[in-house]
């Protein structure tokens, strides 16, 4: 589907605390018969890899977050704090103030409060009295928000819209089990300021999507711990490979679905960047973190391709860098 | 449209007998609710007062997903379509039990929905938000059928030691199938959605603990904002309260009575269910329409005004075909 959305600014935020590989193996060693070393080798995770977490590191060392319920009392940052920092960065890059925003759409599936919505919490932090709600999903939320925005009549939209995704999945990981989810997941937020009417920034030219078979590899009750089915995850990775390989990308920069980026990266020729090994997979924000980190360079690029896994679809966002 | 609710009933006498400092008479006088429905066993409430909300999920007879699914099945049957014909599923759930797969993913899988699915969430005014959200799409971008669901089990987040919260909430779900390509019994004439997030802390559901609200401020907001919404509909459209129906947010009956008195809406044309099922959050108002599905009269209008967490509010006006 063609798009007329202009992306005026992208921002990101992640917590300061890092779960290094060393810490991961220390925490996993109590699990005994675990597969963490195998997964580490198979996923080609580098020795320098780390994941961002809102969890206090001392708490993590002492407990492994065995009782994930206790995470809420041992956090040095929150989803809404991350969302606010990402949003303010996006606004600054868009050269806008919060009061310029006419609509806020949020995403957080690891909230400290299930009500109000994350969009409303963020809008409240920014002092806004505008329509705000959440459009959320475990995977690819920011891309789905852009897709929904693209389907809305421009006449129904304000000049500037703020989209945000902020998640803290590490709070639901039991690190003493030494499972794959502990290697992959990280906490972060990303925000996008966009507009139909105001031509600036980079242009979202097109959103394409392919249906893929829905496989439940990531299961997490709200009050329990994540169950990451590594064998099913490998199957999904193979499914995605066939879609990624369908056509050679002519883009100057390709962002791959972050969760699968290490395995998919060797398959493509185009330049690609990933922050998976610096941040971990942060659910809805993930693919927009490398975009935000590359913000200064994007406007000089002819085409940027962002591939986003959304659970049962692969979305391909084609962006065009524009000189403002 | 469809609705679903658990079968366990909490009476005012039950709450009085919990010994938390309230009486059946006080509850009926102040909030006008006589019974509410819950998925929690009554013995569990008596024994624990729900002191650890985590345990509520384990003992509950049903879940937001199961309620949402039942409501969806009713709505699909009334619409005469199968789940596989739904091109977009959007769900509002303020008491999710899963990070993944979420309630919307589970409903989509159970109904064989192959189109897009995601949460569109604002808690109580979800009916207005969903309609306004869909109404803002370019027609060519909408699939033939959209299924909207609002579901919650708020009794799981009630502190039954609190003398008011236990009297308010009920569990339940509602669903509605909308289309821009096929005529139905209700024609959406107007929708609106707005919010004031600077006041978003007034109504909170803590993920790990309880619901809490600034009761007085929220009550005043609810009445005033609903009256404003109704007046806006009256000013813009030909509404005749002798013929047309009003449905407000199903928060409490005494508030609704204040609103209908202010707008001079005869009680015969004021539909509600809060006195029987409690405040079902976003499911409340649409469940009222669903419960009265066989009573809606051609030629009349149904005006819905809903308010709630966020703080957010919205309205919808239907012509009955």
Coordinates of C-alpha atoms in Angstrom, one line a residue:
Chain A
X1 CA 0.0 0.0 0.0
X2 CA 1.3 3.4 -1.0
X3 CA 1.9 5.9 1.8
X4 CA 1.9 9.6 2.2
X5 CA 3.1 9.8 5.8
X6 CA 6.2 11.9 6.5
X7 CA 8.3 10.9 9.5
X8 CA 9.6 14.1 11.0
X9 CA 11.5 12.6 13.9
X10 CA 12.4 9.2 15.5
X11 CA 13.6 8.9 19.1
X12 CA 14.7 6.1 21.4
X13 CA 15.5 5.4 25.0
X14 CA 16.8 2.5 26.9
X15 CA 17.7 2.0 30.6
X16 CA 21.3 2.2 31.8
X17 CA 21.5 -1.3 33.3
X18 CA 23.1 -4.0 31.1
X19 CA 22.9 -7.7 31.3
X20 CA 26.2 -8.9 29.9
X21 CA 26.8 -12.4 28.6
X22 CA 28.9 -13.0 31.7
X23 CA 26.1 -12.0 34.0
X24 CA 23.7 -14.1 32.0
X25 CA 25.9 -17.2 32.3
X26 CA 26.4 -16.6 36.1
X27 CA 22.6 -16.4 36.6
X28 CA 21.9 -19.4 34.3
X29 CA 24.5 -21.6 36.0
X30 CA 22.1 -22.4 38.8
X31 CA 19.7 -23.9 36.3
X32 CA 22.0 -26.9 35.9
X33 CA 20.9 -28.8 32.9
X34 CA 20.2 -25.8 30.6
X35 CA 20.8 -25.2 26.9
X36 CA 22.1 -21.7 27.1
X37 CA 25.5 -22.5 25.7
X38 CA 24.0 -24.3 22.7
X39 CA 21.7 -21.5 21.9
X40 CA 24.5 -19.0 22.3
X41 CA 26.6 -20.8 19.7
X42 CA 23.7 -21.5 17.4
X43 CA 22.4 -17.9 17.4
X44 CA 26.0 -16.6 16.8
X45 CA 25.6 -14.2 19.7
X46 CA 28.9 -12.3 20.0
X47 CA 31.0 -12.2 23.1
X48 CA 30.3 -8.5 23.6
X49 CA 26.5 -8.8 23.4
X50 CA 24.4 -7.3 26.1
X51 CA 20.8 -6.5 26.8
X52 CA 19.3 -3.4 28.5
X53 CA 17.2 -3.9 31.5
X54 CA 15.2 -1.8 33.9
X55 CA 15.9 -4.3 36.7
X56 CA 18.3 -3.4 39.4
X57 CA 21.5 -5.4 38.8
X58 CA 22.0 -6.3 42.4
X59 CA 18.4 -7.6 42.6
X60 CA 19.1 -9.6 39.5
X61 CA 22.3 -11.1 40.8
X62 CA 20.7 -12.0 44.1
X63 CA 17.5 -13.5 42.8
X64 CA 17.7 -14.1 39.0
X65 CA 14.3 -12.5 39.0
X66 CA 13.0 -15.9 40.0
X67 CA 9.7 -14.5 41.2
X68 CA 9.0 -12.1 38.4
X69 CA 6.2 -10.5 40.5
X70 CA 9.0 -8.9 42.6
X71 CA 10.4 -7.1 39.6
X72 CA 8.0 -4.2 40.1
X73 CA 9.7 -3.4 43.4
X74 CA 13.2 -3.6 41.9
X75 CA 13.1 -1.4 38.8
X76 CA 15.4 1.6 38.2
X77 CA 13.3 2.8 35.2
X78 CA 9.8 2.4 33.9
X79 CA 8.1 1.9 30.6
X80 CA 6.5 5.4 30.8
X81 CA 9.9 7.0 31.7
X82 CA 11.4 5.3 28.6
X83 CA 8.4 6.4 26.5
X84 CA 8.8 10.0 27.6
X85 CA 12.5 10.2 26.8
X86 CA 12.0 8.6 23.4
X87 CA 9.1 10.9 22.6
X88 CA 11.0 14.1 23.6
X89 CA 14.0 13.0 21.4
X90 CA 11.6 12.5 18.5
X91 CA 10.0 15.8 19.1
X92 CA 13.3 17.6 19.3
X93 CA 14.4 16.0 16.0
X94 CA 11.1 17.0 14.4
X95 CA 11.7 20.6 15.7
X96 CA 8.3 20.5 17.5
X97 CA 7.1 21.1 21.0
X98 CA 4.7 18.7 22.8
X99 CA 1.8 21.0 22.4
X100 CA 2.1 20.7 18.6
X101 CA 0.9 17.1 18.8
X102 CA -2.7 16.4 18.1
X103 CA -2.9 12.6 18.6
X104 CA -0.9 10.2 20.7
X105 CA -1.0 6.4 20.1
X106 CA 1.0 4.2 22.5
X107 CA 2.0 0.6 23.0
X108 CA 3.0 -1.2 26.2
X109 CA 2.3 -4.8 26.8
X110 CA 4.4 -4.9 30.0
X111 CA 2.7 -2.0 31.9
X112 CA 2.9 -1.3 35.6
X113 CA -0.8 -0.2 35.3
X114 CA -3.1 -1.9 32.7
X115 CA -5.2 1.2 32.9
X116 CA -4.8 4.0 31.7
X117 CA -3.3 3.3 28.3
X118 CA 0.4 4.0 27.7
X119 CA -0.6 6.6 25.1
X120 CA -2.6 8.4 27.8
X121 CA 0.2 8.1 30.4
X122 CA 2.7 9.6 27.9
X123 CA 0.3 12.3 26.7
X124 CA -0.3 13.2 30.4
X125 CA 3.5 13.5 31.0
X126 CA 3.7 15.8 28.0
X127 CA 0.8 18.0 29.3
X128 CA -1.5 17.2 26.4
X129 CA -5.3 17.2 26.3
X130 CA -5.7 15.4 22.9
X131 CA -7.1 12.1 21.8
X132 CA -4.8 9.4 23.1
X133 CA -5.1 5.6 23.2
X134 CA -3.1 2.5 22.6
X135 CA -2.7 0.4 19.5
X136 CA -0.6 -2.5 20.9
X137 CA 0.6 -6.0 20.1
X138 CA 3.4 -8.2 21.3
X139 CA 5.4 -7.7 18.0
X140 CA 5.8 -4.8 15.6
X141 CA 3.5 -2.3 17.3
X142 CA 5.1 0.8 16.0
X143 CA 4.9 -0.5 12.4
X144 CA 1.3 -1.5 12.9
X145 CA 0.5 2.0 14.3
X146 CA 2.1 3.5 11.1
X147 CA 0.1 1.0 9.0
X148 CA -3.2 2.0 10.7
X149 CA -2.3 5.7 10.4
X150 CA -1.8 5.2 6.7
X151 CA -5.3 3.8 6.4
X152 CA -6.9 6.7 8.1
X153 CA -8.3 9.6 6.0
X154 CA -5.9 12.6 6.2
X155 CA -8.8 14.9 6.9
X156 CA -9.4 13.1 10.2
X157 CA -5.8 13.5 11.4
X158 CA -4.2 16.4 13.2
X159 CA -1.1 18.0 11.7
X160 CA 1.3 16.0 14.0
X161 CA 0.9 12.5 15.5
X162 CA 3.1 10.9 18.1
X163 CA 3.5 7.2 18.1
X164 CA 5.4 5.3 20.8
X165 CA 6.2 1.8 21.9
X166 CA 7.8 1.1 25.3
X167 CA 8.3 -2.3 26.8
X168 CA 10.2 -3.9 29.6
X169 CA 10.1 -7.6 28.8
X170 CA 13.1 -8.4 31.0
X171 CA 10.8 -7.9 34.0
X172 CA 9.1 -11.1 33.0
X173 CA 12.2 -13.2 32.5
X174 CA 13.4 -15.7 35.1
X175 CA 17.1 -15.5 34.5
X176 CA 17.9 -18.4 36.8
X177 CA 16.4 -20.8 34.2
X178 CA 19.0 -20.1 31.6
X179 CA 16.5 -20.1 28.7
X180 CA 16.7 -18.4 25.3
X181 CA 14.4 -15.6 26.3
X182 CA 17.0 -14.4 28.7
X183 CA 19.5 -14.0 25.9
X184 CA 17.2 -12.2 23.5
X185 CA 15.0 -9.8 25.4
X186 CA 15.9 -6.2 26.3
X187 CA 14.0 -3.1 27.5
X188 CA 13.6 0.0 25.4
X189 CA 11.3 2.5 23.8
X190 CA 11.0 4.2 20.5
X191 CA 8.9 7.1 19.3
X192 CA 7.9 8.5 15.9
X193 CA 6.5 11.9 15.1
X194 CA 4.7 11.9 11.8
X195 CA 2.5 14.0 9.6
X196 CA 0.5 13.8 6.5
X197 CA 0.5 17.5 5.8
X198 CA 3.9 18.7 6.8
X199 CA 6.6 17.7 4.3
X200 CA 9.8 17.2 6.1
X201 CA 12.0 14.5 7.5
X202 CA 11.9 11.1 5.7
X203 CA 9.0 9.9 3.7
X204 CA 7.2 6.6 4.3
X205 CA 6.6 5.6 0.7
X206 CA 5.0 2.2 1.0
X207 CA 4.0 -0.5 3.4
X208 CA 3.9 -4.0 2.1
X209 CA 3.0 -7.1 4.0
X210 CA 3.1 -10.9 3.7
X211 CA 1.1 -13.3 5.8
X212 CA 3.2 -15.9 7.6
X213 CA 2.1 -18.9 9.6
X214 CA 1.4 -17.9 13.2
X215 CA 3.6 -19.9 15.5
X216 CA 3.4 -19.5 19.3
X217 CA 7.1 -19.4 20.3
X218 CA 6.7 -16.6 22.8
X219 CA 4.2 -17.3 25.6
X220 CA 4.0 -15.1 28.7
X221 CA 1.2 -14.8 31.2
X222 CA 0.9 -11.4 32.7
X223 CA 1.8 -12.6 36.1
X224 CA 4.2 -15.4 35.3
X225 CA 7.4 -15.8 33.4
X226 CA 8.1 -16.0 29.7
X227 CA 8.2 -19.4 28.1
X228 CA 10.3 -19.1 25.0
X229 CA 10.0 -22.2 22.7
X230 CA 13.3 -22.2 21.1
X231 CA 12.5 -24.9 18.6
X232 CA 9.4 -23.1 17.4
X233 CA 11.5 -19.9 17.2
X234 CA 13.9 -21.6 14.9
X235 CA 11.0 -22.6 12.6
X236 CA 9.8 -19.0 12.5
X237 CA 13.3 -17.9 11.6
X238 CA 13.4 -20.3 8.7
X239 CA 10.0 -19.1 7.5
X240 CA 11.1 -15.5 7.6
X241 CA 14.3 -16.4 5.8
X242 CA 12.3 -17.4 2.7
X243 CA 10.4 -14.0 2.7
X244 CA 13.6 -12.0 3.2
X245 CA 15.3 -13.8 0.3
X246 CA 12.3 -13.3 -2.0
X247 CA 13.8 -10.2 -3.6
X248 CA 17.2 -8.6 -3.5
X249 CA 16.8 -5.2 -1.8
X250 CA 18.1 -2.2 -3.6
X251 CA 17.9 -0.1 -0.5
X252 CA 20.8 1.8 0.9
X253 CA 20.0 0.5 4.3
X254 CA 18.0 -2.6 5.4
X255 CA 16.7 -3.1 8.9
X256 CA 15.8 -6.7 9.5
X257 CA 13.3 -8.0 12.1
X258 CA 15.5 -7.4 15.1
X259 CA 14.7 -10.6 17.0
X260 CA 15.9 -12.7 14.0
X261 CA 18.5 -10.3 12.7
X262 CA 21.6 -12.3 13.7
X263 CA 20.5 -15.3 11.7
X264 CA 19.0 -13.3 8.8
X265 CA 21.9 -10.8 8.3
X266 CA 24.2 -13.2 6.5
X267 CA 21.4 -13.8 3.9
X268 CA 21.3 -10.3 2.4
X269 CA 23.8 -8.3 0.5
X270 CA 22.6 -4.8 1.3
X271 CA 24.0 -2.8 4.2
X272 CA 22.2 -3.6 7.4
X273 CA 22.4 -2.5 11.0
X274 CA 21.0 -4.0 14.1
X275 CA 21.1 -3.0 17.7
X276 CA 20.0 -6.4 18.9
X277 CA 23.3 -7.1 20.6
X278 CA 23.5 -3.7 22.3
X279 CA 19.9 -3.5 23.5
X280 CA 18.2 -6.9 23.1
X281 CA 14.8 -7.4 21.5
X282 CA 12.4 -4.7 22.9
X283 CA 9.2 -5.9 21.2
X284 CA 7.3 -3.0 19.4
X285 CA 10.1 -0.5 19.5
X286 CA 12.8 -2.9 18.2
X287 CA 13.2 -2.1 14.6
X288 CA 13.0 1.7 15.2
X289 CA 16.0 1.8 17.6
X290 CA 18.6 1.3 14.9
X291 CA 16.6 3.8 12.8
X292 CA 16.8 6.4 15.6
X293 CA 20.5 5.8 16.2
X294 CA 21.1 6.4 12.4
X295 CA 18.8 9.4 12.3
X296 CA 21.4 11.9 11.2
X297 CA 22.3 9.7 8.2
X298 CA 18.8 8.8 7.0
X299 CA 18.0 12.0 5.2
X300 CA 20.9 11.4 2.8
X301 CA 19.7 7.9 1.9
X302 CA 17.7 7.2 -1.2
X303 CA 15.9 4.2 0.2
X304 CA 15.7 2.6 3.6
X305 CA 13.9 -0.7 4.1
X306 CA 12.5 -1.7 7.5
X307 CA 11.3 -5.3 7.9
X308 CA 9.1 -5.9 10.9
X309 CA 7.8 -9.2 12.3
X310 CA 4.3 -8.7 13.7
X311 CA 3.5 -12.3 14.8
X312 CA 1.5 -13.4 11.7
X313 CA 2.8 -11.0 9.1
X314 CA 6.1 -9.6 7.9
X315 CA 5.7 -5.9 7.2
X316 CA 8.1 -4.1 4.9
X317 CA 8.3 -0.3 5.3
X318 CA 10.0 1.5 2.4
X319 CA 11.3 4.9 3.5
X320 CA 12.8 7.6 1.4
X321 CA 15.4 10.0 2.7
X322 CA 14.7 13.6 1.9
X323 CA 16.7 16.7 2.3
X324 CA 14.7 19.0 4.5
Chain B
X1 CA -23.8 -7.4 18.6
X2 CA -23.0 -9.8 21.4
X3 CA -22.3 -10.0 25.0
X4 CA -21.2 -12.5 27.7
X5 CA -20.8 -12.5 31.4
X6 CA -20.1 -15.0 34.1
X7 CA -22.9 -16.5 36.1
X8 CA -21.8 -16.0 39.7
X9 CA -23.8 -13.1 41.3
X10 CA -22.6 -10.9 44.1
X11 CA -25.6 -9.4 45.9
X12 CA -25.5 -6.3 48.1
X13 CA -26.3 -8.5 51.0
X14 CA -23.1 -10.5 50.3
X15 CA -21.1 -7.3 50.3
X16 CA -22.7 -6.2 53.6
X17 CA -21.9 -9.6 55.1
X18 CA -18.2 -9.2 54.2
X19 CA -18.2 -6.8 57.2
X20 CA -16.2 -4.0 55.5
X21 CA -18.4 -1.2 56.8
X22 CA -21.1 -0.9 54.2
X23 CA -24.7 -2.0 54.0
X24 CA -27.0 -3.2 51.2
X25 CA -29.2 -0.2 51.7
X26 CA -26.3 2.3 51.4
X27 CA -25.1 0.6 48.2
X28 CA -28.5 0.7 46.6
X29 CA -29.0 4.3 47.6
X30 CA -25.6 5.7 46.6
X31 CA -24.8 3.8 43.5
X32 CA -28.0 2.1 42.5
X33 CA -26.4 -1.3 41.9
X34 CA -28.4 -4.3 43.2
X35 CA -26.2 -7.2 41.9
X36 CA -23.0 -7.6 39.9
X37 CA -21.5 -10.6 38.2
X38 CA -18.1 -12.1 38.8
X39 CA -15.9 -14.9 37.6
X40 CA -14.5 -15.3 41.2
X41 CA -15.9 -18.0 43.5
X42 CA -17.9 -16.4 46.3
X43 CA -16.0 -18.5 48.9
X44 CA -12.7 -17.1 47.6
X45 CA -13.9 -13.6 48.1
X46 CA -15.2 -14.4 51.6
X47 CA -12.0 -16.2 52.6
X48 CA -9.4 -13.9 51.1
X49 CA -11.1 -10.6 50.2
X50 CA -8.9 -11.0 47.1
X51 CA -5.9 -9.9 49.2
X52 CA -3.6 -11.2 46.4
X53 CA -5.0 -10.4 43.0
X54 CA -2.5 -12.8 41.4
X55 CA -4.5 -15.7 42.8
X56 CA -7.8 -14.4 41.4
X57 CA -6.7 -15.5 37.9
X58 CA -6.0 -19.1 39.2
X59 CA -9.5 -19.5 40.8
X60 CA -11.6 -17.7 38.3
X61 CA -14.3 -19.6 36.4
X62 CA -13.6 -17.7 33.2
X63 CA -11.2 -15.2 31.7
X64 CA -11.4 -12.0 29.6
X65 CA -10.4 -14.2 26.5
X66 CA -13.3 -16.7 27.1
X67 CA -15.8 -13.9 27.7
X68 CA -14.6 -12.0 24.7
X69 CA -14.8 -15.1 22.6
X70 CA -18.4 -15.9 23.6
X71 CA -19.5 -12.3 23.0
X72 CA -17.8 -12.4 19.6
X73 CA -19.5 -15.7 18.7
X74 CA -22.9 -14.1 19.5
X75 CA -22.1 -11.0 17.4
X76 CA -20.9 -13.1 14.5
X77 CA -24.0 -15.3 14.6
X78 CA -26.3 -12.3 14.6
X79 CA -24.3 -10.8 11.7
X80 CA -24.7 -14.0 9.8
X81 CA -20.9 -14.3 9.2
X82 CA -18.0 -16.6 10.1
X83 CA -14.9 -15.5 11.9
X84 CA -12.8 -16.3 8.8
X85 CA -14.7 -13.4 7.1
X86 CA -13.4 -10.9 9.6
X87 CA -10.7 -8.7 8.0
X88 CA -9.8 -6.7 11.1
X89 CA -10.2 -7.6 14.8
X90 CA -9.6 -5.0 17.5
X91 CA -9.8 -5.6 21.2
X92 CA -10.0 -3.5 24.3
X93 CA -9.1 -5.3 27.5
X94 CA -8.1 -3.5 30.8
X95 CA -7.4 -6.7 32.6
X96 CA -5.2 -8.7 30.3
X97 CA -4.0 -12.1 31.5
X98 CA -1.4 -12.5 28.9
X99 CA 1.5 -10.6 27.5
X100 CA 1.6 -13.1 24.6
X101 CA -0.4 -14.5 23.1
X102 CA -2.7 -11.7 24.0
X103 CA -6.4 -11.8 24.3
X104 CA -6.8 -10.5 20.7
X105 CA -4.4 -13.2 19.4
X106 CA -6.3 -16.0 21.2
X107 CA -9.7 -14.7 20.0
X108 CA -8.3 -14.4 16.4
X109 CA -7.0 -18.0 16.6
X110 CA -10.2 -19.4 18.0
X111 CA -12.4 -17.6 15.4
X112 CA -10.0 -18.3 12.5
X113 CA -9.6 -14.6 11.8
X114 CA -6.9 -14.4 9.2
X115 CA -7.0 -10.6 8.8
X116 CA -5.1 -8.0 11.0
X117 CA -5.7 -8.1 14.7
X118 CA -4.4 -5.8 17.5
X119 CA -5.4 -4.1 20.7
X120 CA -7.1 -0.7 20.5
X121 CA -7.4 0.3 24.1
X122 CA -8.8 3.1 26.2
X123 CA -10.7 1.1 28.9
X124 CA -14.3 2.3 29.6
X125 CA -15.0 4.4 26.5
X126 CA -13.9 1.7 24.1
X127 CA -17.2 1.5 22.2
X128 CA -16.8 5.1 21.1
X129 CA -13.1 4.8 20.5
X130 CA -13.5 1.7 18.3
X131 CA -16.3 3.1 16.3
X132 CA -14.5 6.5 15.8
X133 CA -11.3 4.7 15.0
X134 CA -12.9 2.6 12.2
X135 CA -15.0 5.6 11.1
X136 CA -11.8 7.5 10.4
X137 CA -10.4 5.0 8.0
X138 CA -10.6 5.6 4.3
X139 CA -13.4 3.3 3.1
X140 CA -11.3 1.5 0.5
X141 CA -8.9 0.5 3.3
X142 CA -11.5 -1.2 5.5
X143 CA -12.2 -4.9 5.1
X144 CA -15.8 -5.9 4.6
X145 CA -16.2 -6.9 8.2
X146 CA -14.5 -5.5 11.4
X147 CA -15.0 -7.3 14.7
X148 CA -14.6 -5.2 17.9
X149 CA -14.5 -6.6 21.3
X150 CA -14.3 -5.2 24.8
X151 CA -13.7 -7.6 27.7
X152 CA -12.5 -7.4 31.3
X153 CA -12.6 -9.1 34.6
X154 CA -12.3 -6.2 36.9
X155 CA -13.5 -8.0 40.0
X156 CA -10.0 -9.6 39.9
X157 CA -8.6 -6.2 40.8
X158 CA -11.0 -5.3 43.5
X159 CA -9.9 -5.0 47.1
X160 CA -12.9 -6.5 48.9
X161 CA -11.8 -4.9 52.1
X162 CA -12.8 -1.6 50.5
X163 CA -16.4 -0.8 51.2
X164 CA -17.1 0.9 47.8
X165 CA -14.9 -0.9 45.1
X166 CA -16.5 -4.3 45.8
X167 CA -19.9 -2.9 45.0
X168 CA -19.0 -1.3 41.7
X169 CA -17.4 -3.8 39.4
X170 CA -18.7 -6.7 37.3
X171 CA -17.0 -8.9 34.8
X172 CA -18.1 -9.1 31.2
X173 CA -17.6 -8.7 27.5
X174 CA -19.3 -7.2 24.5
X175 CA -18.6 -7.5 20.8
X176 CA -19.9 -5.7 17.7
X177 CA -19.5 -6.5 14.0
X178 CA -19.3 -3.4 11.7
X179 CA -19.2 -3.1 8.0
X180 CA -19.2 -0.2 5.5
X181 CA -20.2 -2.6 2.7
X182 CA -23.2 -4.5 4.2
X183 CA -26.2 -3.0 5.8
X184 CA -27.1 -3.9 9.4
X185 CA -29.7 -3.1 11.9
X186 CA -27.9 -0.1 13.2
X187 CA -26.5 2.7 10.9
X188 CA -23.7 4.7 12.6
X189 CA -24.5 8.4 12.0
X190 CA -21.9 10.0 14.2
X191 CA -19.0 9.1 16.4
X192 CA -16.5 11.0 18.6
X193 CA -13.6 10.3 20.9
X194 CA -11.5 12.6 23.0
X195 CA -9.3 12.5 26.1
X196 CA -7.6 14.6 28.7
X197 CA -4.6 12.6 29.7
X198 CA -3.4 15.3 32.2
X199 CA -6.0 13.6 34.4
X200 CA -5.1 10.0 33.6
X201 CA -4.1 9.2 37.2
X202 CA -7.7 9.6 38.3
X203 CA -8.6 6.1 37.3
X204 CA -6.0 3.3 37.6
X205 CA -5.9 -0.4 37.4
X206 CA -2.6 -1.5 38.9
X207 CA -1.2 -4.5 37.0
X208 CA -0.2 -6.3 40.2
X209 CA -2.7 -5.0 42.6
X210 CA -6.0 -3.1 42.7
X211 CA -8.2 -0.6 40.9
X212 CA -8.1 2.8 42.4
X213 CA -9.8 6.1 41.6
X214 CA -10.4 9.6 42.8
X215 CA -14.0 8.9 43.3
X216 CA -15.5 12.3 43.7
X217 CA -13.5 13.8 40.8
X218 CA -14.3 11.0 38.5
X219 CA -18.0 11.0 39.4
X220 CA -18.3 14.8 38.7
X221 CA -16.4 14.4 35.5
X222 CA -18.5 11.4 34.4
X223 CA -21.8 13.2 34.9
X224 CA -20.7 16.6 33.5
X225 CA -19.0 15.1 30.5
X226 CA -21.9 12.7 29.7
X227 CA -24.3 15.6 29.8
X228 CA -22.1 17.6 27.5
X229 CA -21.9 14.7 25.0
X230 CA -25.7 14.2 25.0
X231 CA -26.3 18.0 24.5
X232 CA -23.9 17.9 21.6
X233 CA -25.9 15.1 20.0
X234 CA -29.1 16.9 20.7
X235 CA -27.8 20.1 19.1
X236 CA -26.6 18.4 15.9
X237 CA -29.2 15.8 15.3
X238 CA -32.9 15.3 15.4
X239 CA -33.2 13.5 18.7
X240 CA -36.6 13.0 20.3
X241 CA -36.4 11.3 23.7
X242 CA -40.0 10.1 23.4
X243 CA -38.8 7.9 20.5
X244 CA -35.1 7.6 20.8
X245 CA -33.0 5.6 23.3
X246 CA -30.1 6.8 25.6
X247 CA -27.4 4.5 26.9
X248 CA -24.7 5.9 29.1
X249 CA -21.5 4.5 30.5
X250 CA -22.6 1.7 32.9
X251 CA -20.7 3.0 36.0
X252 CA -23.5 3.5 38.5
X253 CA -27.2 3.9 38.3
X254 CA -27.5 7.0 40.4
X255 CA -25.2 8.9 38.1
X256 CA -27.2 7.8 35.1
X257 CA -30.4 9.0 36.8
X258 CA -28.8 12.4 37.3
X259 CA -28.0 12.5 33.6
X260 CA -31.4 11.5 32.4
X261 CA -33.0 14.0 34.7
X262 CA -30.8 16.7 33.4
X263 CA -31.6 15.9 29.8
X264 CA -35.3 15.1 30.5
X265 CA -35.0 11.6 29.1
X266 CA -38.0 9.4 30.1
X267 CA -36.9 6.4 32.1
X268 CA -38.7 4.2 29.6
X269 CA -36.2 5.2 26.9
X270 CA -33.1 4.9 29.1
X271 CA -31.6 1.5 28.8
X272 CA -29.1 0.2 31.3
X273 CA -27.8 -3.0 32.9
X274 CA -25.4 -1.7 35.6
X275 CA -28.0 -2.3 38.3
X276 CA -27.8 -6.1 37.6
X277 CA -24.3 -6.8 36.3
X278 CA -22.2 -3.9 37.7
X279 CA -19.7 -1.7 35.9
X280 CA -18.3 -3.9 33.1
X281 CA -16.0 -1.1 31.9
X282 CA -15.8 -0.9 28.1
X283 CA -18.3 -3.7 27.7
X284 CA -21.1 -2.0 29.6
X285 CA -22.8 0.2 27.0
X286 CA -22.5 -2.1 24.0
X287 CA -23.7 -5.1 26.2
X288 CA -26.9 -3.0 26.9
X289 CA -27.5 -2.8 23.1
X290 CA -26.8 -6.5 22.7
X291 CA -29.2 -7.4 25.5
X292 CA -31.9 -5.4 23.9
X293 CA -31.1 -6.5 20.3
X294 CA -34.6 -7.8 19.7
X295 CA -36.3 -4.7 21.1
X296 CA -34.7 -2.0 19.0
X297 CA -37.3 -0.3 16.8
X298 CA -36.9 0.8 13.2
X299 CA -37.0 4.5 12.8
X300 CA -35.6 5.3 16.2
X301 CA -32.1 6.4 17.2
X302 CA -29.8 5.1 19.9
X303 CA -27.5 7.6 21.5
X304 CA -24.5 6.3 23.4
X305 CA -22.3 8.5 25.6
X306 CA -19.4 6.8 27.4
X307 CA -16.7 8.2 29.7
X308 CA -13.9 6.7 31.7
X309 CA -10.2 6.1 32.3
X310 CA -7.7 8.2 30.5
X311 CA -9.6 10.4 31.2
X312 CA -11.4 9.8 27.9
X313 CA -14.9 10.1 26.6
X314 CA -16.9 9.6 23.4
X315 CA -20.3 9.2 21.8
X316 CA -22.0 7.3 19.0
X317 CA -25.4 7.9 17.4
X318 CA -27.1 5.1 15.5
X319 CA -30.2 5.1 13.3
X320 CA -32.1 1.9 13.7
X321 CA -32.8 0.6 10.2

